[in-house]
Amino acid sequence: MYELDIERDVPLAPLTTLELGGPASYFVRAEREPTVVDALRWARAEGIPAAILAGGSNLVVPDAGYRGLVIQMAIGDLAFQRDGRVHAGAGVPWEAVVEGALARKWAGIECLTGIPGSTGATPIQNVGAYGQEVSEVVERVRVIHRDDLGVQHLAAADCGFDYRTSLFKQDPTRFVVTGVDFALRTDGEPTVRYAELERSLETPSPSLEEVRSTVLELRRQKSMVLDPHDPNRRSAGSFFLNPMVSDDEARRIVEQALREGLVDDSAEVPRYPVEAGRTKLAAGWLIERSGIAKGTRRGAIGVSTRHALALVHHGGGTTAELLGFAEEIRRRVEDRFGVRLEQEPRLLE
Ligand code: EPU
């Protein structure tokens, strides 16, 4: 058993990008896997719950804080092997992995640049953007099993990856992710799959670096990179998932949009076929067309001025206000389009 340096009543708001929420009753920073194991064991012995906090960029902390042990994931080992394989500890900032890969001309994550947060979080919510998903390059995930505190590896095929979800997200009580092994492509061909990205690229066969800088520029325009000078900076990225609906429901919404004059042509309703019989709609589009314009404010909370899918904290607000506004948005979209939006960031509870 290692000596655990457990702190009391640690404010969590400064450790999140939303800068909201109360303190953790107990808090420990874990730079090594055995510290995580010991911390989990300590919490169990004390009879209190334990939760993991990493980059804090996709996390909503209740105003009452967390009555348990928060383990700050800070495992920071990062190794690039010759064949495109990368091992990263869960606490490694994700952008360090992207940068290291690009420096070696390794392909597979060039579209996933500019995403705030830690590497360990990427398989949990199967991070995706601009035509790539991290599940395409995850080889295996290193985890601590919360039952017996044993360490094991899960192959990508056993991680239950789907759109913004995984086994780890669906059952957060089972595993703690401590590291990820990636297999990237050393041939260096970038992925140009996302229509907006394709339109924005200046050359027909761009380099990895061009793809990366174009994605960064797109993200910047949407206030989706962390910039201390950006008034939309206090956010958790997309606050809602893009809803998956049946093809019939998607058709109904397109017909409604045409009937109500929201669009002139059905192609103007953004949607993507995902699997047989299912269509993914754009939540940002639904929110705006429900009458919630970019920049709409409710006190200290607002919709980003650059993207209707991001909720922004302007300072001095509370999580209750944030969740209240989120519920208002959800109701508006449901009343208008009959689609219930689901929250994307994790609620610490
Ligand atoms: N749209 C609007 N109004 C808005 C925002 C978007 O009408 O305010 C429309 C756009 O015009 C476009 C469509 O919605 O036709 C899609 O917008 P965008 O390309 O910005 O992507 P998104 O679906 O809103 C998703 C991810 C982002 C990711 C981008 C790019 C989710 C929940 N969000 O957003 O991921 O960066 O695609 O791939 O899937 C995140 O998860 O935090 C995140 C930022």
CSV table of C-alpha atoms and ligand atoms in Angstrom, one decimal:
chain,number,residue,atom,x,y,z
A,1,MET,CA,0.0,0.0,0.0
A,2,TYR,CA,1.4,3.4,-1.0
A,3,GLU,CA,1.0,6.4,1.2
A,4,LEU,CA,-2.0,8.2,-0.2
A,5,ASP,CA,-2.0,11.9,-0.1
A,6,ILE,CA,-5.7,12.5,0.4
A,7,GLU,CA,-7.0,16.1,0.5
A,8,ARG,CA,-10.3,17.3,2.0
A,9,ASP,CA,-12.9,19.6,0.4
A,10,VAL,CA,-11.1,20.3,-2.8
A,11,PRO,CA,-12.9,22.7,-5.2
A,12,LEU,CA,-13.6,20.9,-8.5
A,13,ALA,CA,-14.8,23.9,-10.6
A,14,PRO,CA,-11.3,25.0,-11.5
A,15,LEU,CA,-10.5,21.5,-12.7
A,16,THR,CA,-13.3,21.6,-15.3
A,17,THR,CA,-13.7,23.6,-18.4
A,18,LEU,CA,-17.2,24.7,-17.4
A,19,GLU,CA,-15.8,26.1,-14.2
A,20,LEU,CA,-18.9,25.1,-12.3
A,21,GLY,CA,-19.8,22.9,-9.3
A,22,GLY,CA,-18.9,22.2,-5.7
A,23,PRO,CA,-16.0,20.5,-4.0
A,24,ALA,CA,-15.0,16.9,-3.6
A,25,SER,CA,-15.1,15.6,0.0
A,26,TYR,CA,-11.9,13.7,-0.7
A,27,PHE,CA,-9.4,14.1,-3.5
A,28,VAL,CA,-6.3,12.4,-4.5
A,29,ARG,CA,-4.0,12.9,-7.5
A,30,ALA,CA,-2.8,9.7,-9.1
A,31,GLU,CA,0.3,9.8,-11.3
A,32,ARG,CA,0.7,6.0,-11.2
A,33,GLU,CA,-1.6,3.1,-11.7
A,34,PRO,CA,-0.9,1.6,-8.2
A,35,THR,CA,-2.0,4.9,-6.7
A,36,VAL,CA,-5.4,4.5,-8.5
A,37,VAL,CA,-5.7,1.0,-7.2
A,38,ASP,CA,-4.9,2.1,-3.6
A,39,ALA,CA,-7.3,5.0,-3.8
A,40,LEU,CA,-10.1,2.7,-5.0
A,41,ARG,CA,-9.3,0.3,-2.2
A,42,TRP,CA,-9.3,3.2,0.4
A,43,ALA,CA,-12.6,4.5,-0.8
A,44,ARG,CA,-14.1,1.0,-0.5
A,45,ALA,CA,-12.7,0.6,3.0
A,46,GLU,CA,-14.2,4.0,4.0
A,47,GLY,CA,-17.5,3.0,2.4
A,48,ILE,CA,-17.6,6.0,0.1
A,49,PRO,CA,-18.0,6.2,-3.7
A,50,ALA,CA,-15.0,7.0,-5.9
A,51,ALA,CA,-15.0,8.8,-9.2
A,52,ILE,CA,-12.4,9.6,-11.8
A,53,LEU,CA,-11.6,13.2,-13.0
A,54,ALA,CA,-9.2,13.7,-15.8
A,55,GLY,CA,-9.2,16.7,-18.2
A,56,GLY,CA,-12.5,18.0,-16.9
A,57,SER,CA,-13.6,19.0,-20.4
A,58,ASN,CA,-16.6,16.8,-20.6
A,59,LEU,CA,-17.8,16.9,-17.0
A,60,VAL,CA,-20.6,18.6,-15.2
A,61,VAL,CA,-20.1,18.8,-11.4
A,62,PRO,CA,-23.2,19.3,-9.3
A,63,ASP,CA,-23.3,22.4,-7.1
A,64,ALA,CA,-23.2,20.2,-4.0
A,65,GLY,CA,-20.0,18.7,-5.3
A,66,TYR,CA,-19.1,15.1,-4.9
A,67,ARG,CA,-19.5,13.3,-1.5
A,68,GLY,CA,-16.8,10.7,-2.1
A,69,LEU,CA,-13.3,10.4,-3.3
A,70,VAL,CA,-12.3,12.1,-6.6
A,71,ILE,CA,-9.3,10.5,-8.1
A,72,GLN,CA,-7.5,12.9,-10.5
A,73,MET,CA,-6.1,10.8,-13.3
A,74,ALA,CA,-2.6,12.0,-14.0
A,75,ILE,CA,-0.9,8.9,-15.3
A,76,GLY,CA,1.4,10.5,-17.9
A,77,ASP,CA,3.6,7.9,-19.7
A,78,LEU,CA,3.7,8.3,-23.4
A,79,ALA,CA,5.6,6.1,-25.8
A,80,PHE,CA,5.7,6.1,-29.6
A,81,GLN,CA,7.0,2.8,-31.1
A,82,ARG,CA,8.4,2.4,-34.6
A,83,ASP,CA,5.4,0.7,-36.2
A,84,GLY,CA,2.7,3.3,-35.5
A,85,ARG,CA,1.9,1.9,-32.1
A,86,VAL,CA,1.4,4.4,-29.3
A,87,HIS,CA,0.9,3.8,-25.6
A,88,ALA,CA,-0.5,6.7,-23.6
A,89,GLY,CA,-1.3,6.8,-19.9
A,90,ALA,CA,-4.9,7.9,-19.2
A,91,GLY,CA,-3.8,11.3,-17.9
A,92,VAL,CA,-1.8,12.3,-21.0
A,93,PRO,CA,-3.4,15.4,-22.7
A,94,TRP,CA,-4.9,14.1,-25.9
A,95,GLU,CA,-3.3,16.8,-28.0
A,96,ALA,CA,0.1,15.4,-27.0
A,97,VAL,CA,-0.8,12.1,-28.7
A,98,VAL,CA,-2.0,13.9,-31.8
A,99,GLU,CA,1.1,16.1,-32.0
A,100,GLY,CA,3.4,13.1,-31.5
A,101,ALA,CA,1.6,11.2,-34.2
A,102,LEU,CA,1.7,14.1,-36.7
A,103,ALA,CA,5.4,14.7,-36.0
A,104,ARG,CA,6.0,11.1,-37.2
A,105,LYS,CA,3.5,11.4,-40.1
A,106,TRP,CA,1.3,8.8,-38.6
A,107,ALA,CA,-2.3,8.9,-39.8
A,108,GLY,CA,-5.5,8.0,-38.0
A,109,ILE,CA,-6.1,10.9,-35.6
A,110,GLU,CA,-5.3,14.0,-37.6
A,111,CYS,CA,-9.0,15.0,-37.6
A,112,LEU,CA,-9.1,14.6,-33.8
A,113,THR,CA,-6.9,17.6,-33.1
A,114,GLY,CA,-7.9,20.5,-30.9
A,115,ILE,CA,-10.1,18.3,-28.6
A,116,PRO,CA,-9.5,19.3,-25.0
A,117,GLY,CA,-9.2,16.5,-22.5
A,118,SER,CA,-7.2,13.5,-21.6
A,119,THR,CA,-6.3,10.4,-23.6
A,120,GLY,CA,-8.1,8.1,-21.1
A,121,ALA,CA,-11.4,9.8,-21.9
A,122,THR,CA,-11.1,9.1,-25.6
A,123,PRO,CA,-12.2,5.5,-25.6
A,124,ILE,CA,-14.8,6.1,-22.9
A,125,GLN,CA,-16.9,8.3,-25.1
A,126,ASN,CA,-15.4,7.1,-28.3
A,127,VAL,CA,-14.3,10.6,-29.2
A,128,GLY,CA,-15.0,11.6,-32.8
A,129,ALA,CA,-14.8,14.6,-35.0
A,130,TYR,CA,-14.5,15.5,-38.7
A,131,GLY,CA,-14.8,12.0,-40.0
A,132,GLN,CA,-12.7,10.0,-37.5
A,133,GLU,CA,-13.5,8.2,-34.3
A,134,VAL,CA,-10.9,7.1,-31.9
A,135,SER,CA,-12.3,3.5,-32.0
A,136,GLU,CA,-10.8,3.1,-35.4
A,137,VAL,CA,-7.3,3.3,-34.0
A,138,VAL,CA,-7.7,1.9,-30.5
A,139,GLU,CA,-5.9,-1.4,-30.2
A,140,ARG,CA,-6.6,-2.1,-26.6
A,141,VAL,CA,-7.5,-0.3,-23.4
A,142,ARG,CA,-5.8,-0.9,-20.1
A,143,VAL,CA,-8.2,-0.9,-17.2
A,144,ILE,CA,-8.5,-1.6,-13.5
A,145,HIS,CA,-11.5,-3.8,-12.8
A,146,ARG,CA,-13.4,-2.1,-9.9
A,147,ASP,CA,-14.6,-5.5,-8.5
A,148,ASP,CA,-11.2,-7.1,-7.8
A,149,LEU,CA,-8.9,-4.2,-8.5
A,150,GLY,CA,-7.1,-6.3,-11.0
A,151,VAL,CA,-5.5,-4.8,-14.1
A,152,GLN,CA,-6.4,-6.1,-17.5
A,153,HIS,CA,-6.4,-5.2,-21.2
A,154,LEU,CA,-9.5,-5.1,-23.3
A,155,ALA,CA,-9.2,-5.5,-27.0
A,156,ALA,CA,-11.0,-2.9,-29.1
A,157,ALA,CA,-13.5,-5.4,-30.2
A,158,ASP,CA,-14.5,-5.9,-26.6
A,159,CYS,CA,-15.0,-2.3,-25.8
A,160,GLY,CA,-18.5,-1.9,-27.1
A,161,PHE,CA,-17.7,1.1,-29.2
A,162,ASP,CA,-20.5,3.0,-30.9
A,163,TYR,CA,-21.3,6.7,-31.6
A,164,ARG,CA,-20.0,8.6,-28.6
A,165,THR,CA,-20.2,5.6,-26.3
A,166,SER,CA,-18.5,2.4,-25.1
A,167,LEU,CA,-18.7,-0.3,-22.5
A,168,PHE,CA,-16.9,2.2,-20.2
A,169,LYS,CA,-19.5,4.9,-20.6
A,170,GLN,CA,-22.4,2.5,-20.4
A,171,ASP,CA,-21.3,0.9,-17.1
A,172,PRO,CA,-19.0,3.4,-15.3
A,173,THR,CA,-19.0,1.2,-12.2
A,174,ARG,CA,-17.0,-1.6,-13.8
A,175,PHE,CA,-13.7,-0.3,-15.1
A,176,VAL,CA,-11.3,2.6,-14.6
A,177,VAL,CA,-9.3,3.3,-17.8
A,178,THR,CA,-5.6,3.8,-17.0
A,179,GLY,CA,-4.0,3.7,-20.4
A,180,VAL,CA,-4.7,3.2,-24.1
A,181,ASP,CA,-2.7,1.5,-26.9
A,182,PHE,CA,-3.3,2.9,-30.4
A,183,ALA,CA,-2.3,1.5,-33.7
A,184,LEU,CA,-1.8,4.3,-36.2
A,185,ARG,CA,-1.0,4.1,-39.9
A,186,THR,CA,2.6,4.8,-40.8
A,187,ASP,CA,1.6,5.3,-44.5
A,188,GLY,CA,0.5,8.9,-43.7
A,189,GLU,CA,-2.7,9.1,-45.7
A,190,PRO,CA,-5.1,11.6,-44.1
A,191,THR,CA,-8.9,10.9,-43.7
A,192,VAL,CA,-11.0,13.3,-45.7
A,193,ARG,CA,-14.5,12.1,-45.1
A,194,TYR,CA,-16.4,15.0,-43.5
A,195,ALA,CA,-18.0,17.3,-46.1
A,196,GLU,CA,-17.3,20.5,-44.3
A,197,LEU,CA,-13.6,19.5,-44.0
A,198,GLU,CA,-13.4,18.5,-47.6
A,199,ARG,CA,-14.9,21.9,-48.7
A,200,SER,CA,-12.4,23.8,-46.5
A,201,LEU,CA,-9.3,22.1,-47.7
A,202,GLU,CA,-7.4,24.0,-50.2
A,203,THR,CA,-5.7,21.2,-52.0
A,204,PRO,CA,-7.2,18.0,-53.5
A,205,SER,CA,-4.6,15.7,-51.8
A,206,PRO,CA,-3.7,17.4,-48.6
A,207,SER,CA,-1.0,16.4,-46.2
A,208,LEU,CA,-1.7,15.2,-42.7
A,209,GLU,CA,-0.6,18.6,-41.4
A,210,GLU,CA,-2.9,20.5,-43.8
A,211,VAL,CA,-5.8,18.4,-42.6
A,212,ARG,CA,-4.9,19.0,-39.0
A,213,SER,CA,-4.6,22.8,-39.4
A,214,THR,CA,-7.9,23.0,-41.3
A,215,VAL,CA,-9.7,21.0,-38.6
A,216,LEU,CA,-8.2,23.3,-36.0
A,217,GLU,CA,-9.4,26.3,-37.9
A,218,LEU,CA,-12.9,24.9,-38.2
A,219,ARG,CA,-12.9,24.1,-34.5
A,220,ARG,CA,-11.7,27.7,-33.7
A,221,GLN,CA,-14.5,29.2,-35.8
A,222,LYS,CA,-16.9,27.1,-33.6
A,223,SER,CA,-15.2,28.0,-30.3
A,224,MET,CA,-14.3,24.3,-30.0
A,225,VAL,CA,-10.7,24.8,-29.0
A,226,LEU,CA,-9.6,26.0,-25.6
A,227,ASP,CA,-8.6,29.7,-25.9
A,228,PRO,CA,-8.3,31.8,-22.8
A,229,HIS,CA,-9.5,34.9,-24.8
A,230,ASP,CA,-12.6,33.3,-26.3
A,231,PRO,CA,-15.8,34.5,-24.5
A,232,ASN,CA,-17.3,31.0,-25.3
A,233,ARG,CA,-14.4,29.2,-23.6
A,234,ARG,CA,-16.2,27.9,-20.5
A,235,SER,CA,-18.0,25.0,-22.1
A,236,ALA,CA,-18.0,21.2,-22.3
A,237,GLY,CA,-18.1,21.1,-26.1
A,238,SER,CA,-21.3,19.6,-27.5
A,239,PHE,CA,-23.7,19.6,-24.6
A,240,PHE,CA,-26.1,17.1,-26.4
A,241,LEU,CA,-25.6,14.1,-28.5
A,242,ASN,CA,-26.7,14.2,-32.1
A,243,PRO,CA,-29.9,12.1,-31.9
A,244,MET,CA,-30.2,8.8,-33.7
A,245,VAL,CA,-33.7,8.3,-35.1
A,246,SER,CA,-35.4,5.9,-37.4
A,247,ASP,CA,-35.4,6.7,-41.1
A,248,ASP,CA,-39.1,7.3,-40.9
A,249,GLU,CA,-38.8,9.8,-38.1
A,250,ALA,CA,-36.0,11.6,-40.0
A,251,ARG,CA,-38.3,11.7,-43.1
A,252,ARG,CA,-41.1,13.2,-40.9
A,253,ILE,CA,-38.8,15.9,-39.7
A,254,VAL,CA,-37.6,16.7,-43.2
A,255,GLU,CA,-41.2,17.0,-44.3
A,256,GLN,CA,-42.0,19.2,-41.3
A,257,ALA,CA,-39.0,21.5,-42.1
A,258,LEU,CA,-40.2,21.8,-45.8
A,259,ARG,CA,-43.8,22.4,-44.7
A,260,GLU,CA,-42.8,25.1,-42.2
A,261,GLY,CA,-40.5,26.8,-44.6
A,262,LEU,CA,-37.4,26.1,-42.5
A,263,VAL,CA,-35.6,24.8,-45.6
A,264,ASP,CA,-36.3,25.1,-49.3
A,265,ASP,CA,-34.8,21.7,-50.2
A,266,SER,CA,-34.7,18.5,-48.2
A,267,ALA,CA,-30.9,18.3,-48.6
A,268,GLU,CA,-30.6,21.4,-46.3
A,269,VAL,CA,-31.7,19.4,-43.3
A,270,PRO,CA,-28.3,18.0,-42.0
A,271,ARG,CA,-28.5,14.3,-41.4
A,272,TYR,CA,-26.2,11.3,-41.9
A,273,PRO,CA,-27.2,7.7,-42.4
A,274,VAL,CA,-25.5,5.6,-39.7
A,275,GLU,CA,-26.7,2.1,-40.1
A,276,ALA,CA,-29.6,0.3,-41.7
A,277,GLY,CA,-32.8,2.0,-40.8
A,278,ARG,CA,-31.2,4.7,-38.6
A,279,THR,CA,-30.3,8.4,-39.3
A,280,LYS,CA,-28.3,10.8,-37.2
A,281,LEU,CA,-29.7,14.3,-37.0
A,282,ALA,CA,-27.7,17.4,-36.1
A,283,ALA,CA,-28.8,18.6,-32.6
A,284,GLY,CA,-27.3,22.1,-33.2
A,285,TRP,CA,-29.6,22.5,-36.2
A,286,LEU,CA,-32.7,21.2,-34.3
A,287,ILE,CA,-31.9,23.6,-31.4
A,288,GLU,CA,-31.6,26.7,-33.6
A,289,ARG,CA,-34.8,25.7,-35.5
A,290,SER,CA,-36.6,25.4,-32.2
A,291,GLY,CA,-36.1,29.1,-31.7
A,292,ILE,CA,-33.0,29.0,-29.6
A,293,ALA,CA,-30.5,31.2,-31.4
A,294,LYS,CA,-26.8,31.1,-31.0
A,295,GLY,CA,-25.9,33.5,-28.1
A,296,THR,CA,-29.3,33.1,-26.3
A,297,ARG,CA,-28.7,33.8,-22.6
A,298,ARG,CA,-30.3,32.8,-19.3
A,299,GLY,CA,-28.3,34.7,-16.7
A,300,ALA,CA,-24.8,33.4,-16.4
A,301,ILE,CA,-25.5,30.5,-18.9
A,302,GLY,CA,-25.9,30.9,-22.6
A,303,VAL,CA,-25.7,29.0,-25.9
A,304,SER,CA,-22.4,29.6,-27.5
A,305,THR,CA,-22.4,32.5,-30.0
A,306,ARG,CA,-20.6,30.2,-32.5
A,307,HIS,CA,-22.4,26.8,-32.1
A,308,ALA,CA,-25.9,26.0,-30.8
A,309,LEU,CA,-24.8,22.7,-29.4
A,310,ALA,CA,-22.4,24.2,-26.8
A,311,LEU,CA,-23.6,25.7,-23.6
A,312,VAL,CA,-21.4,28.3,-22.1
A,313,HIS,CA,-20.9,29.5,-18.5
A,314,HIS,CA,-20.2,33.2,-18.5
A,315,GLY,CA,-19.0,33.3,-14.9
A,316,GLY,CA,-20.7,33.5,-11.6
A,317,GLY,CA,-23.3,30.9,-12.5
A,318,THR,CA,-24.4,27.5,-11.0
A,319,THR,CA,-24.7,24.0,-12.3
A,320,ALA,CA,-28.4,24.2,-11.4
A,321,GLU,CA,-28.8,27.1,-13.9
A,322,LEU,CA,-26.8,25.2,-16.5
A,323,LEU,CA,-29.0,22.1,-16.2
A,324,GLY,CA,-32.2,24.2,-16.0
A,325,PHE,CA,-31.3,25.9,-19.3
A,326,ALA,CA,-30.4,22.5,-20.8
A,327,GLU,CA,-33.8,21.2,-19.8
A,328,GLU,CA,-35.5,24.2,-21.4
A,329,ILE,CA,-33.6,23.5,-24.7
A,330,ARG,CA,-34.5,19.8,-24.5
A,331,ARG,CA,-38.2,20.7,-24.0
A,332,ARG,CA,-38.2,23.2,-26.9
A,333,VAL,CA,-36.7,20.7,-29.3
A,334,GLU,CA,-39.1,18.0,-28.1
A,335,ASP,CA,-42.1,20.2,-28.5
A,336,ARG,CA,-41.1,21.3,-31.9
A,337,PHE,CA,-39.7,18.2,-33.4
A,338,GLY,CA,-40.7,15.3,-31.1
A,339,VAL,CA,-37.0,14.4,-30.5
A,340,ARG,CA,-35.6,14.1,-27.0
A,341,LEU,CA,-32.0,15.3,-26.8
A,342,GLU,CA,-29.6,13.4,-24.6
A,343,GLN,CA,-26.9,15.1,-22.6
A,344,GLU,CA,-23.3,14.4,-23.8
A,345,PRO,CA,-21.1,15.5,-20.9
A,346,ARG,CA,-20.9,13.2,-17.9
A,347,LEU,CA,-22.6,14.3,-14.7
A,348,LEU,CA,-20.4,13.6,-11.7
A,349,GLU,CA,-22.7,11.7,-9.3
B,1,EPU,N1,-25.6,23.4,-37.1
B,1,EPU,C1,-26.6,24.4,-37.0
B,1,EPU,N2,-26.5,25.3,-36.0
B,1,EPU,C2,-25.5,25.2,-35.1
B,1,EPU,C3,-24.5,24.2,-35.2
B,1,EPU,C4,-24.6,23.3,-36.3
B,1,EPU,O1,-27.5,24.4,-37.8
B,1,EPU,O2,-25.4,26.1,-34.3
B,1,EPU,C5,-25.7,22.5,-38.3
B,1,EPU,C6,-24.5,22.7,-39.2
B,1,EPU,O3,-24.8,23.7,-40.1
B,1,EPU,C7,-24.2,21.4,-39.8
B,1,EPU,C8,-24.7,20.4,-38.7
B,1,EPU,O4,-25.5,21.2,-37.8
B,1,EPU,O5,-25.1,21.2,-40.9
B,1,EPU,C9,-23.5,19.7,-38.0
B,1,EPU,O6,-22.7,20.7,-37.4
B,1,EPU,P1,-21.2,20.5,-37.1
B,1,EPU,O7,-20.5,20.1,-38.3
B,1,EPU,O8,-20.7,21.7,-36.4
B,1,EPU,O9,-21.1,19.2,-36.2
B,1,EPU,P2,-22.0,18.7,-35.0
B,1,EPU,O10,-22.8,17.6,-35.5
B,1,EPU,O11,-22.8,19.9,-34.3
B,1,EPU,C10,-20.4,16.9,-34.1
B,1,EPU,C11,-19.7,16.5,-32.8
B,1,EPU,C12,-18.6,17.5,-32.5
B,1,EPU,C13,-17.6,17.4,-33.7
B,1,EPU,C14,-18.3,17.8,-35.0
B,1,EPU,C15,-17.4,17.6,-36.2
B,1,EPU,C16,-21.4,15.5,-31.5
B,1,EPU,C17,-22.4,15.6,-30.3
B,1,EPU,N3,-20.7,16.6,-31.8
B,1,EPU,O12,-21.0,18.2,-33.9
B,1,EPU,O13,-18.0,17.0,-31.4
B,1,EPU,O14,-16.5,18.2,-33.4
B,1,EPU,O15,-19.4,16.9,-35.2
B,1,EPU,O16,-17.3,16.3,-36.5
B,1,EPU,O17,-21.4,14.4,-32.1
B,1,EPU,C18,-18.1,17.1,-29.0
B,1,EPU,O18,-18.5,16.0,-29.0
B,1,EPU,O19,-18.0,17.8,-27.9
B,1,EPU,C19,-17.8,17.8,-30.2
B,1,EPU,C20,-17.5,19.0,-30.3
